Coordinates of C-alpha atoms and ligand atoms in Angstrom, one line a residue:
M1 CA 2.0 -0.1 -8.0
C2 CA 3.6 -2.1 -11.0
G3 CA 1.5 -3.4 -14.0
I4 CA 2.0 -6.2 -16.1
V5 CA 0.4 -6.9 -19.7
G6 CA 1.5 -10.0 -21.9
Y7 CA 0.2 -11.2 -25.4
I8 CA 0.7 -14.2 -27.8
G9 CA -1.2 -14.0 -30.9
K10 CA -1.6 -12.5 -34.6
K11 CA -2.6 -9.0 -33.6
D12 CA -0.3 -6.1 -33.4
T13 CA 1.5 -7.1 -30.2
T14 CA 3.2 -3.9 -29.7
R15 CA 0.0 -2.0 -29.8
F16 CA -1.9 -4.6 -27.7
L17 CA 1.0 -4.1 -24.8
L18 CA 1.0 0.1 -25.3
D19 CA -3.0 0.0 -25.2
G20 CA -2.7 -2.3 -21.8
L21 CA 0.1 -0.3 -20.1
K22 CA -2.1 2.7 -20.7
E23 CA -5.2 1.1 -19.1
L24 CA -3.1 0.6 -16.0
E25 CA -1.4 3.8 -15.7
Y26 CA -3.9 5.0 -13.0
R27 CA -2.1 2.7 -10.6
G28 CA 1.0 4.9 -10.8
Y29 CA 4.3 4.0 -12.2
D30 CA 7.9 5.7 -12.6
S31 CA 9.1 4.0 -15.7
T32 CA 7.9 1.4 -18.4
G33 CA 9.1 -1.3 -20.6
M34 CA 8.5 -4.2 -23.1
A35 CA 10.2 -7.2 -24.8
L36 CA 8.8 -8.5 -28.0
L37 CA 9.9 -12.0 -29.2
N38 CA 9.9 -13.3 -32.4
N39 CA 11.5 -16.9 -32.9
N40 CA 15.3 -16.3 -32.2
K41 CA 15.0 -12.6 -31.7
I42 CA 14.0 -10.5 -28.8
D43 CA 13.6 -6.7 -29.1
V44 CA 13.2 -4.5 -26.0
F45 CA 12.3 -1.0 -25.4
K46 CA 12.6 0.7 -22.0
A47 CA 11.8 4.5 -20.9
L48 CA 12.0 6.4 -17.6
G49 CA 8.9 8.4 -16.7
K50 CA 5.6 8.4 -18.7
L51 CA 4.5 6.0 -21.1
T52 CA 4.5 8.4 -24.2
N53 CA 8.4 8.3 -23.6
L54 CA 8.2 4.5 -24.5
V55 CA 5.8 5.3 -27.2
N56 CA 8.2 7.7 -28.6
K57 CA 11.2 5.5 -28.5
I58 CA 9.1 2.8 -30.2
S59 CA 7.9 4.8 -33.1
N60 CA 11.5 5.7 -33.9
A61 CA 12.3 1.8 -34.0
S62 CA 11.6 -0.3 -37.0
L63 CA 9.5 -3.2 -35.8
E64 CA 8.6 -6.4 -36.9
Q65 CA 5.6 -8.9 -36.5
Y66 CA 5.9 -10.1 -32.9
P67 CA 3.8 -13.1 -32.0
I68 CA 4.8 -12.7 -28.2
G69 CA 5.6 -9.9 -26.3
I70 CA 5.5 -8.9 -22.4
G71 CA 5.3 -5.3 -20.9
H72 CA 5.4 -3.8 -17.6
T73 CA 5.0 -0.2 -15.7
R74 CA 7.3 0.1 -12.8
W75 CA 6.7 1.5 -9.4
A76 CA 10.2 1.7 -7.5
T77 CA 10.6 -0.4 -4.4
H78 CA 14.5 -1.8 -4.8
G79 CA 16.7 0.4 -6.8
K80 CA 16.0 4.0 -8.0
P81 CA 13.3 4.7 -11.0
T82 CA 16.0 4.5 -13.9
E83 CA 15.9 3.2 -17.3
L84 CA 18.7 0.1 -16.3
N85 CA 15.8 -0.7 -13.5
A86 CA 13.1 -0.7 -15.6
H87 CA 11.5 -4.0 -16.5
P88 CA 11.7 -6.5 -18.7
H89 CA 15.2 -7.6 -17.0
L90 CA 17.4 -9.5 -19.2
G91 CA 19.7 -12.6 -18.7
E92 CA 21.5 -14.4 -21.7
Y93 CA 18.4 -15.1 -23.4
S94 CA 15.4 -14.5 -21.7
Y95 CA 13.3 -11.6 -20.0
V96 CA 11.2 -11.4 -16.9
V97 CA 8.5 -8.6 -15.9
H98 CA 7.8 -8.9 -12.1
N99 CA 5.2 -7.3 -9.6
G100 CA 6.1 -7.9 -6.0
I101 CA 9.1 -8.2 -4.0
I102 CA 11.6 -11.2 -3.8
E103 CA 12.6 -11.0 -0.1
N104 CA 15.4 -13.7 -0.6
Y105 CA 17.1 -12.0 -3.6
K106 CA 20.3 -11.1 -1.7
E107 CA 20.9 -14.7 -0.9
I108 CA 20.0 -15.8 -4.6
K109 CA 22.2 -12.8 -5.8
E110 CA 25.2 -13.7 -4.0
E111 CA 24.9 -17.4 -4.8
L112 CA 24.6 -16.6 -8.6
Q113 CA 27.4 -14.1 -8.7
A114 CA 29.7 -17.0 -7.0
Q115 CA 28.7 -18.6 -10.2
G116 CA 30.0 -16.0 -12.4
V117 CA 26.6 -14.4 -13.1
K118 CA 26.8 -10.6 -14.0
F119 CA 24.3 -8.2 -12.7
L120 CA 23.1 -5.0 -14.4
S121 CA 20.4 -3.6 -12.3
Q122 CA 19.8 -2.8 -8.7
T123 CA 16.5 -4.5 -8.6
D124 CA 15.4 -7.9 -6.9
T125 CA 13.7 -8.9 -10.2
E126 CA 16.8 -9.6 -12.1
V127 CA 17.7 -12.6 -9.8
I128 CA 14.6 -14.3 -11.4
V129 CA 15.6 -14.3 -15.0
H130 CA 19.2 -15.7 -14.2
L131 CA 18.0 -18.2 -11.7
F132 CA 15.8 -19.4 -14.7
E133 CA 19.0 -19.8 -17.0
S134 CA 21.1 -21.1 -14.5
F135 CA 18.7 -23.9 -14.1
Y136 CA 17.9 -24.4 -17.6
N137 CA 21.6 -24.6 -18.4
K138 CA 21.9 -27.3 -16.3
S139 CA 18.6 -29.3 -17.3
N140 CA 17.8 -28.0 -21.0
D141 CA 14.1 -28.2 -19.8
S142 CA 12.3 -25.0 -19.7
K143 CA 9.3 -26.2 -17.8
K144 CA 11.6 -27.8 -14.9
A145 CA 13.8 -24.8 -14.8
F146 CA 10.9 -22.4 -14.4
E147 CA 9.5 -24.5 -11.6
N148 CA 12.6 -24.8 -10.0
T149 CA 13.0 -21.1 -10.1
I150 CA 9.6 -20.6 -8.5
E151 CA 10.2 -23.3 -5.8
K152 CA 13.3 -20.9 -4.8
L153 CA 11.8 -17.4 -4.8
K154 CA 10.5 -16.2 -1.5
G155 CA 8.0 -13.2 -1.1
A156 CA 5.7 -11.6 -3.5
F157 CA 6.2 -12.6 -7.2
S158 CA 3.8 -12.5 -10.0
I159 CA 5.7 -13.1 -13.2
L160 CA 5.8 -13.2 -17.1
L161 CA 8.7 -14.7 -18.3
I162 CA 9.9 -15.3 -22.1
S163 CA 12.8 -17.1 -23.4
K164 CA 14.6 -17.9 -26.7
A165 CA 15.4 -21.3 -25.2
D166 CA 11.8 -21.8 -25.9
P167 CA 10.3 -19.0 -28.1
E168 CA 6.8 -19.8 -28.3
K169 CA 5.9 -19.7 -24.8
I170 CA 5.1 -17.4 -22.0
F171 CA 5.8 -18.9 -18.3
F172 CA 3.5 -17.3 -15.7
F173 CA 3.4 -17.3 -11.9
K174 CA 1.2 -15.5 -9.3
N175 CA 2.0 -14.9 -5.9
G176 CA 1.0 -11.9 -4.0
S177 CA 0.3 -9.4 -6.7
P178 CA -2.8 -10.0 -8.9
L179 CA -2.6 -11.5 -12.3
I180 CA -4.9 -12.6 -15.0
I181 CA -4.6 -15.0 -17.8
A182 CA -7.5 -14.5 -20.6
K183 CA -8.1 -16.5 -23.5
G184 CA -8.4 -13.9 -26.4
N185 CA -11.5 -13.5 -28.7
D186 CA -9.2 -14.6 -31.7
E187 CA -8.1 -18.1 -32.5
G188 CA -4.8 -19.0 -30.5
E189 CA -4.9 -15.7 -28.7
V190 CA -3.6 -15.6 -25.0
M191 CA -3.4 -12.4 -22.7
F192 CA -1.9 -11.4 -19.4
A193 CA -2.8 -8.5 -17.3
S194 CA -2.4 -7.2 -13.5
S195 CA -5.9 -6.3 -13.7
D196 CA -8.9 -6.4 -16.0
A197 CA -8.7 -3.2 -17.7
P198 CA -6.3 -4.1 -20.5
L199 CA -8.3 -7.2 -21.3
I200 CA -11.7 -5.8 -21.8
G201 CA -13.1 -5.8 -24.9
F202 CA -10.6 -8.4 -26.3
A203 CA -11.2 -11.5 -24.2
Q204 CA -14.3 -13.0 -22.2
D205 CA -12.8 -16.2 -20.7
V206 CA -10.4 -15.4 -17.9
V207 CA -8.8 -16.8 -14.7
Y208 CA -8.1 -14.6 -12.1
L209 CA -5.0 -16.6 -10.8
E210 CA -4.8 -17.5 -7.2
D211 CA -1.5 -17.3 -5.1
G212 CA 0.7 -20.1 -6.2
V213 CA -0.6 -20.8 -9.4
G214 CA 1.3 -20.5 -12.7
G215 CA 2.0 -22.3 -15.8
I216 CA 3.1 -22.0 -19.6
A217 CA 1.0 -20.6 -22.3
S218 CA 1.6 -20.8 -25.8
A219 CA -0.9 -20.3 -29.1
S220 CA -2.1 -23.8 -29.0
N221 CA -2.3 -24.6 -25.4
I222 CA -2.5 -23.0 -21.7
E223 CA -0.7 -25.5 -19.3
F224 CA -1.4 -25.0 -15.4
L225 CA 1.2 -26.3 -13.4
S226 CA -1.6 -27.0 -10.7
D227 CA -5.4 -27.6 -10.5
N228 CA -6.7 -24.8 -8.7
Y229 CA -7.7 -22.6 -11.2
T230 CA -11.5 -21.7 -12.5
W231 CA -12.3 -19.9 -15.6
S232 CA -14.8 -17.3 -15.3
T233 CA -16.2 -14.4 -17.4
L234 CA -14.8 -10.8 -18.2
P235 CA -16.8 -7.9 -17.0
T236 CA -17.6 -5.6 -19.7
S237 CA -17.0 -2.3 -18.0
K238 CA -13.8 -0.4 -18.0
Q239 CA -14.7 1.8 -15.3
F240 CA -16.0 -1.0 -13.2
A241 CA -12.9 -2.8 -13.8
Q242 CA -10.5 0.0 -12.5
K243 CA -12.2 -0.1 -9.5
D244 CA -11.9 -3.9 -9.5
G245 CA -16.0 -4.1 -9.0
F246 CA -16.3 -1.5 -6.0
R247 CA -18.6 1.0 -6.2
F248 CA -16.0 3.9 -5.6
F249 CA -12.3 4.0 -5.5
M250 CA -12.0 5.1 -2.0
E251 CA -14.0 1.6 -1.1
K252 CA -11.6 -0.1 -3.2
E253 CA -8.7 1.3 -1.4
I254 CA -10.2 0.5 1.9
Y255 CA -10.4 -3.1 0.7
E256 CA -6.6 -3.0 -0.8
Q257 CA -5.3 -2.1 2.8
S258 CA -4.3 -5.7 3.8
D259 CA -2.4 -6.3 0.5
V260 CA -0.7 -2.9 0.4
V261 CA 0.1 -3.0 4.0
S262 CA 2.0 -6.5 3.3
D263 CA 3.9 -5.2 0.5
C264 CA 4.7 -2.2 2.6
M265 CA 6.2 -4.7 5.3
L266 CA 8.0 -7.1 2.8
G267 CA 11.6 -7.3 3.5
R268 CA 11.2 -4.9 6.2
I269 CA 10.3 -7.4 9.0
Q270 CA 12.9 -9.8 9.2
D271 CA 12.9 -13.0 11.2
E272 CA 13.8 -11.3 14.5
S273 CA 14.4 -7.6 13.6
I274 CA 13.1 -4.6 11.4
N275 CA 15.5 -3.7 8.3
F276 CA 15.1 -0.4 6.4
D277 CA 17.6 -0.8 3.3
E278 CA 16.8 2.9 2.5
I279 CA 18.2 4.5 5.7
N280 CA 21.3 4.5 7.7
P281 CA 21.7 2.7 11.1
N282 CA 23.5 5.9 12.2
L283 CA 20.6 8.2 11.3
I284 CA 19.7 8.6 14.8
E285 CA 23.6 8.9 16.0
G286 CA 23.5 12.1 18.3
I287 CA 19.7 12.5 18.0
K288 CA 17.9 13.6 21.3
E289 CA 14.6 14.5 19.6
I290 CA 12.4 13.3 16.5
K291 CA 10.1 16.2 15.3
L292 CA 7.1 15.2 12.8
C293 CA 5.7 17.3 10.3
A294 CA 2.3 16.8 8.3
C295 CA -0.8 17.9 7.2
G296 CA -4.2 16.4 7.3
T297 CA -4.4 12.6 7.7
S298 CA -0.5 12.4 7.4
Y299 CA -0.6 14.7 10.3
H300 CA -2.6 11.9 12.4
A301 CA -0.2 9.1 11.5
G302 CA 2.5 11.6 12.8
L303 CA 0.8 11.9 15.9
T304 CA -0.1 8.2 16.3
S305 CA 3.4 7.4 16.1
S306 CA 4.5 10.2 18.6
Y307 CA 3.4 7.5 21.2
L308 CA 5.2 4.9 19.5
F309 CA 8.6 6.7 19.5
E310 CA 8.3 7.8 23.0
R311 CA 7.2 4.3 24.3
L312 CA 9.1 1.9 22.1
S313 CA 12.3 3.9 21.1
K314 CA 12.5 6.3 23.9
I315 CA 13.3 9.1 21.9
K316 CA 11.7 12.6 23.1
C317 CA 9.0 13.2 20.0
N318 CA 6.7 16.0 19.0
V319 CA 4.5 16.7 16.0
E320 CA 3.6 19.9 14.2
I321 CA 1.0 20.7 11.7
A322 CA 3.2 21.9 8.6
S323 CA 1.1 25.0 8.2
E324 CA 1.7 26.2 11.7
F325 CA 5.2 25.1 12.2
R326 CA 6.3 27.1 8.9
Y327 CA 5.5 30.5 10.8
K328 CA 5.8 30.0 14.3
E329 CA 9.7 30.6 14.4
P330 CA 10.7 27.0 15.5
L331 CA 13.7 26.5 17.3
L332 CA 15.7 24.3 15.5
T333 CA 18.6 22.0 16.5
K334 CA 20.7 19.8 15.0
D335 CA 20.1 17.2 17.5
T336 CA 16.6 17.0 16.1
L337 CA 15.5 14.2 13.4
F338 CA 13.3 15.8 11.5
I339 CA 10.3 13.7 9.7
V340 CA 7.9 14.5 7.3
I341 CA 4.9 12.5 6.1
S342 CA 3.3 12.9 3.0
Q343 CA 1.2 10.6 0.5
S344 CA 2.1 12.7 -2.3
G345 CA 5.3 14.3 -1.4
E346 CA 3.9 17.6 -2.8
T347 CA 2.2 19.2 -0.3
A348 CA 2.8 22.9 0.0
D349 CA 3.4 23.4 3.7
T350 CA 4.8 19.9 4.3
L351 CA 7.6 20.8 1.5
E352 CA 8.2 24.2 2.8
A353 CA 8.9 22.6 6.5
L354 CA 11.1 20.5 5.0
K355 CA 13.2 23.0 3.3
M356 CA 13.1 25.0 6.6
A357 CA 14.7 22.0 8.5
K358 CA 17.2 21.2 5.7
N359 CA 18.3 24.9 5.7
A360 CA 18.8 24.6 9.4
G361 CA 21.2 21.6 9.0
L362 CA 18.9 18.8 10.4
K363 CA 18.7 15.5 9.1
S364 CA 15.4 14.6 7.6
L365 CA 13.6 11.5 6.4
V366 CA 10.4 11.7 4.7
I367 CA 7.9 9.1 4.6
C368 CA 6.0 9.2 1.4
N369 CA 4.2 7.2 -1.3
V370 CA 5.4 9.0 -4.4
D371 CA 9.0 8.0 -5.2
N372 CA 10.7 11.0 -7.0
S373 CA 8.1 13.6 -5.8
S374 CA 9.7 16.9 -4.6
M375 CA 9.9 15.6 -0.9
T376 CA 11.6 12.5 -1.8
R377 CA 14.1 14.5 -4.0
L378 CA 14.7 16.8 -1.2
A379 CA 14.9 14.9 2.3
D380 CA 18.3 12.8 3.1
Y381 CA 16.1 9.7 3.5
T382 CA 13.2 8.2 1.9
I383 CA 11.0 5.2 3.3
L384 CA 8.5 4.7 0.7
T385 CA 5.0 3.5 1.7
R386 CA 4.3 1.3 -1.2
A387 CA 0.6 1.8 -1.0
G388 CA 0.0 2.1 -5.0
I389 CA -1.8 5.1 -6.3
E390 CA -4.5 6.5 -4.0
K391 CA -7.3 7.9 -6.4
G392 CA -10.0 8.3 -3.8
V393 CA -9.7 12.2 -2.3
A394 CA -10.2 10.9 1.0
S395 CA -7.2 9.2 2.3
T396 CA -7.2 5.4 3.5
K397 CA -4.4 3.0 2.6
A398 CA -1.9 5.9 2.5
F399 CA -2.7 6.2 6.3
S400 CA -2.7 2.6 7.0
T401 CA 0.9 2.3 5.6
Q402 CA 2.3 5.3 6.9
T403 CA 1.2 4.3 10.3
V404 CA 2.7 0.6 9.7
V405 CA 6.1 2.4 8.5
L406 CA 6.2 4.6 11.3
W407 CA 5.5 1.8 13.8
M408 CA 8.3 -0.3 12.0
L409 CA 10.6 2.9 12.6
S410 CA 10.0 3.1 16.0
L411 CA 10.9 -0.3 16.8
Y412 CA 14.1 0.1 14.2
F413 CA 15.5 2.9 16.5
A414 CA 14.3 1.1 19.6
K415 CA 16.7 -1.9 18.5
I416 CA 19.3 0.6 17.6
N417 CA 18.9 2.5 21.1
G418 CA 18.6 -0.9 22.9
S419 CA 15.5 0.4 24.5
I420 CA 13.3 -2.4 24.0
S421 CA 14.1 -6.0 25.4
N422 CA 14.1 -8.9 22.7
E423 CA 11.0 -10.4 24.2
K424 CA 9.1 -7.4 23.9
L425 CA 10.7 -6.7 20.3
Q426 CA 9.3 -10.0 19.2
S427 CA 6.0 -9.5 20.6
E428 CA 5.6 -6.3 18.6
L429 CA 6.7 -8.1 15.4
K430 CA 4.3 -10.8 16.0
A431 CA 1.6 -8.2 16.0
L432 CA 3.1 -6.3 13.0
R433 CA 2.7 -9.4 11.4
E434 CA -0.9 -9.7 11.9
V435 CA -1.9 -6.2 10.7
P436 CA -2.5 -7.3 6.9
K437 CA -5.2 -9.9 8.5
T438 CA -6.5 -7.5 10.9
L439 CA -7.2 -5.1 7.8
I440 CA -9.2 -7.7 5.9
V441 CA -12.6 -6.4 5.6
E442 CA -15.2 -8.8 7.3
D443 CA -18.6 -8.8 5.2
K444 CA -20.2 -8.7 8.6
I445 CA -18.5 -5.6 9.8
H446 CA -19.2 -3.6 6.4
E447 CA -23.1 -4.7 6.5
K448 CA -23.2 -3.3 10.3
C449 CA -21.8 -0.2 9.1
R450 CA -24.0 -0.1 6.0
R451 CA -27.2 -0.8 8.2
L452 CA -25.9 1.8 10.8
S453 CA -25.4 4.7 8.3
K454 CA -29.0 5.3 8.2
R455 CA -29.1 6.4 12.0
Y456 CA -26.5 9.3 11.8
L457 CA -27.7 11.3 8.8
H458 CA -28.6 14.3 10.9
G459 CA -28.0 15.4 14.4
H460 CA -25.7 18.7 15.4
G461 CA -22.5 16.5 15.5
F462 CA -20.4 13.8 15.9
F463 CA -17.5 13.4 18.6
F464 CA -15.0 10.7 17.7
I465 CA -13.4 10.0 21.0
G466 CA -10.3 8.0 22.2
R467 CA -7.3 7.8 24.4
D468 CA -3.5 7.6 23.5
V469 CA -3.2 6.4 20.0
F470 CA -6.9 6.1 19.7
F471 CA -7.1 9.9 20.2
P472 CA -5.3 10.4 16.5
L473 CA -7.4 7.5 15.3
A474 CA -10.5 9.9 16.7
L475 CA -9.3 12.7 14.4
E476 CA -8.6 10.7 11.5
G477 CA -12.3 9.1 12.0
A478 CA -13.9 12.8 12.3
L479 CA -11.9 14.0 9.2
K480 CA -13.2 11.0 7.3
L481 CA -16.7 12.0 8.0
K482 CA -16.5 15.5 7.6
E483 CA -14.7 15.3 4.5
I484 CA -17.0 12.9 2.4
S485 CA -20.4 13.3 4.3
Y486 CA -20.2 17.1 5.0
L487 CA -21.3 16.7 8.7
H488 CA -19.8 18.3 11.4
A489 CA -17.5 16.0 13.6
E490 CA -14.7 16.6 15.9
G491 CA -12.0 14.1 17.1
Y492 CA -11.3 14.6 20.8
P493 CA -9.2 13.1 23.5
A494 CA -12.0 11.2 25.5
G495 CA -10.2 12.5 28.6
E496 CA -10.9 16.0 27.8
M497 CA -14.7 16.0 27.3
K498 CA -15.6 16.8 30.8
H499 CA -13.2 20.1 30.3
G500 CA -15.8 21.7 28.0
P501 CA -17.3 20.0 25.4
I502 CA -19.6 17.7 27.6
A503 CA -21.8 20.7 27.5
L504 CA -23.0 19.8 24.3
A505 CA -24.3 16.3 25.4
D506 CA -27.6 15.4 24.3
P507 CA -29.5 12.8 22.5
E508 CA -28.6 14.6 19.1
L509 CA -25.0 14.6 19.8
F510 CA -23.5 11.5 18.1
T511 CA -20.6 10.3 20.3
I512 CA -18.4 7.4 18.7
A513 CA -16.4 5.9 21.1
L514 CA -13.0 3.9 20.4
M515 CA -12.8 1.4 23.5
P516 CA -9.9 -0.7 22.9
Q517 CA -9.5 -3.7 25.2
N518 CA -6.2 -3.7 25.3
L519 CA -5.1 0.0 26.2
L520 CA -7.0 2.0 29.0
Y521 CA -10.1 0.5 28.5
D522 CA -11.3 1.2 32.1
K523 CA -10.4 4.9 31.8
I524 CA -12.0 5.3 28.3
K525 CA -15.4 3.3 29.4
S526 CA -15.8 5.9 32.4
N527 CA -15.5 8.8 30.1
V528 CA -18.2 7.1 27.8
E529 CA -20.3 7.0 30.9
E530 CA -20.1 10.4 31.7
L531 CA -21.3 11.0 28.2
S532 CA -24.1 8.7 28.2
A533 CA -25.4 10.1 31.7
R534 CA -25.8 13.5 29.9
D535 CA -28.0 11.4 27.3
S536 CA -25.4 11.6 24.2
T537 CA -26.1 9.0 21.7
I538 CA -23.3 6.5 22.1
C539 CA -22.2 4.5 19.0
A540 CA -19.5 1.7 20.9
I541 CA -16.5 0.1 18.9
S542 CA -15.0 -2.4 21.3
P543 CA -14.5 -6.0 21.0
L544 CA -15.9 -6.0 25.0
D545 CA -19.9 -5.6 25.3
F546 CA -20.7 -2.4 26.5
D547 CA -24.2 -2.0 28.2
L548 CA -24.7 1.7 27.8
S549 CA -24.3 2.1 24.3
D550 CA -27.1 2.6 21.9
D551 CA -25.4 1.3 18.9
F552 CA -22.6 -1.3 19.2
I553 CA -19.7 -2.3 16.5
K554 CA -18.0 -5.4 17.9
T555 CA -14.5 -6.0 17.0
Q556 CA -12.1 -9.0 17.4
E557 CA -10.4 -9.7 20.7
T558 CA -6.9 -9.4 20.1
E559 CA -3.6 -9.4 22.0
H560 CA -2.1 -6.0 21.0
Y561 CA -3.6 -2.4 20.8
M562 CA -2.1 -1.5 17.6
L563 CA -4.5 -4.5 16.1
E564 CA -7.4 -3.1 17.6
F565 CA -6.5 0.4 16.3
F566 CA -6.1 -1.1 12.4
E567 CA -9.3 -2.7 12.8
M568 CA -11.4 0.0 14.2
L569 CA -9.3 2.4 11.5
V570 CA -11.5 0.2 8.9
V571 CA -14.7 0.2 10.9
L572 CA -14.6 4.3 10.8
Q573 CA -13.6 4.5 7.1
L574 CA -16.5 2.4 6.2
L575 CA -18.9 4.1 8.4
S576 CA -18.1 7.7 6.7
M577 CA -18.2 6.2 3.4
E578 CA -21.7 4.3 4.1
I579 CA -23.4 7.8 5.5
S580 CA -21.5 9.6 2.5
I581 CA -23.3 7.1 0.1
R582 CA -26.8 7.4 1.9
L583 CA -26.3 11.4 1.7
G584 CA -25.9 10.8 -2.2
N585 CA -22.5 12.7 -1.8
D586 CA -19.7 12.1 -4.6
V587 CA -17.4 9.7 -1.9
D588 CA -14.2 9.7 -4.5
M589 CA -14.3 13.6 -5.1
P590 CA -15.7 15.5 -2.3
R591 CA -16.8 19.0 -2.9
N592 CA -14.0 21.8 -2.3
L593 CA -11.2 19.3 -2.1
A594 CA -8.0 18.4 -4.0
K595 CA -6.0 15.2 -3.8
S596 CA -2.8 17.1 -3.8
V597 CA -2.4 20.6 -1.9
T598 CA 0.2 22.4 -3.9
V599 CA -0.6 25.6 -2.7
E600 CA -0.5 27.3 0.7
Ligands
LIG701 C1 -7.7 13.4 4.1 C2 -6.4 14.0 3.1 C3 -5.8 15.3 3.4 C4 -4.3 14.6 3.1 C5 -3.6 16.4 3.2 C6 -2.1 16.1 3.2 O1 -8.2 12.3 3.9 O2 -6.3 13.0 2.3 O3 -5.9 15.4 4.7 O4 -3.9 14.0 4.3 O5 -3.9 17.2 2.4 O6 -1.9 15.3 1.7 P1 -0.4 14.6 1.9 O7 -0.2 13.4 2.8 O8 -0.1 14.1 0.2 O9 0.7 15.3 2.3

């Protein structure tokens, strides 16, 4: 996702910002920019695409020594990736860089426009700088104007703001997205970054800002606007910093799920309904069927949502594996909405399936994590999952955000279709809002998975079983284990075991049973009992105690099966990762696999 850097001091500010942005490249971005301040002059450079485009622009300009600068890499959320939408955003005399999403930007924009303020970009960010200036114009007090601005903003906003009104300062605030302030090693140096990597080697004392903490920094002073901050010491290894202290990118990405799912829902879950700015409400006019198409983990997200589209939106739904779909000579009719799901937006089979649907004249939508990818350029509509770049080859946060988008979409269609009562819609929204909390990794659960992992390093196979949406989750659990542990695992609908696979049951067959409290508990319980009676080793994951299990991972009691779904997802991801670690495998780059499969 987006990255921020900032600098006050005597070094070459431009160089520091460029090097810092380079360190943040791995997070993914589609444009870059920086604003450099020297007394009463601000120079700004922006470029679409890679950082080298910004470097080229800057190297053609005549630069001065700037004591202050702010820089940004942008991952488009509101407004397309264009140079105009790249940060920093300009008011009359100030610039801002921002990570996150301003939820109430439309109201603020309308108020400011009514006062005659002109907007240049399509972003939510631009309101921040105009708001600051509108307060400053009234009070002539930059600190008060900044505080008033912060008070007015809702949503996630980590920001750096510079202004000719107070040209020796950087105004900073953190809410939602990460932001660090550092005292540089040289006298009078202050630095900012959205993760440690740009600061390593240049600073030791840092504050990892908490939500709701901000302040005003100059070469001589750092003033915090509240007391809840603590100075700590920066790590010294860059590799370690990129992984935020986690052992593997996969682990970091499992832990990030709570935050990225919050980003994914921002502005989309409103007080009483779901809103997608990026699609047209008449998208399902005349639509009698939804066809979802994807590969691997993305296919599992699609399969999960097929239960939700039928249950909630009351639209007939089927799901196809893209490589199968391509050659089956599918019957495509124009009353079908074609939805492809892809983390990368580049998977060859899924892309080809999308082309086939487009050629047949179907309306198309892609749920994707990478803007400007081949699929987002081709589909009629795009919903971005906002998971940030996913580095671990085994997909984790892409799946949770895809599933959340698809769940929200099923409710969006349900409302349009009138197939859901208001009471039911409100209870679904309540559950959705709780997903980020459910995805927080509890130490106790991680430790339990770590301890259990040592018992599952052998055997002749694993069966992950579940019913309803817990069947695709079982498929996903089995895929994760296969990918990174190289152990044989299958996901199976629990009710199907007695139609064949139960013949395999013996103590060396490990059954991972997904036993949610809120969905078909008694049914899955009898399926697991059947396996236990045949001596399969059972690891049950459930909020309800289950006497017949050999191992048991206790999840929270909640009111909605989808919350159980997300909690169990984290357990499955952690369990496979811990097994893989014990086996000494390369967790982030498992053998034979590539992150983006652009060949058939
Ligand atoms: C598994 C995994 C793969 C991908 C699949 C599709 O962890 O990552 O199964 O889900 O290759 O990739 P995308 O979603 O990029 O189309």
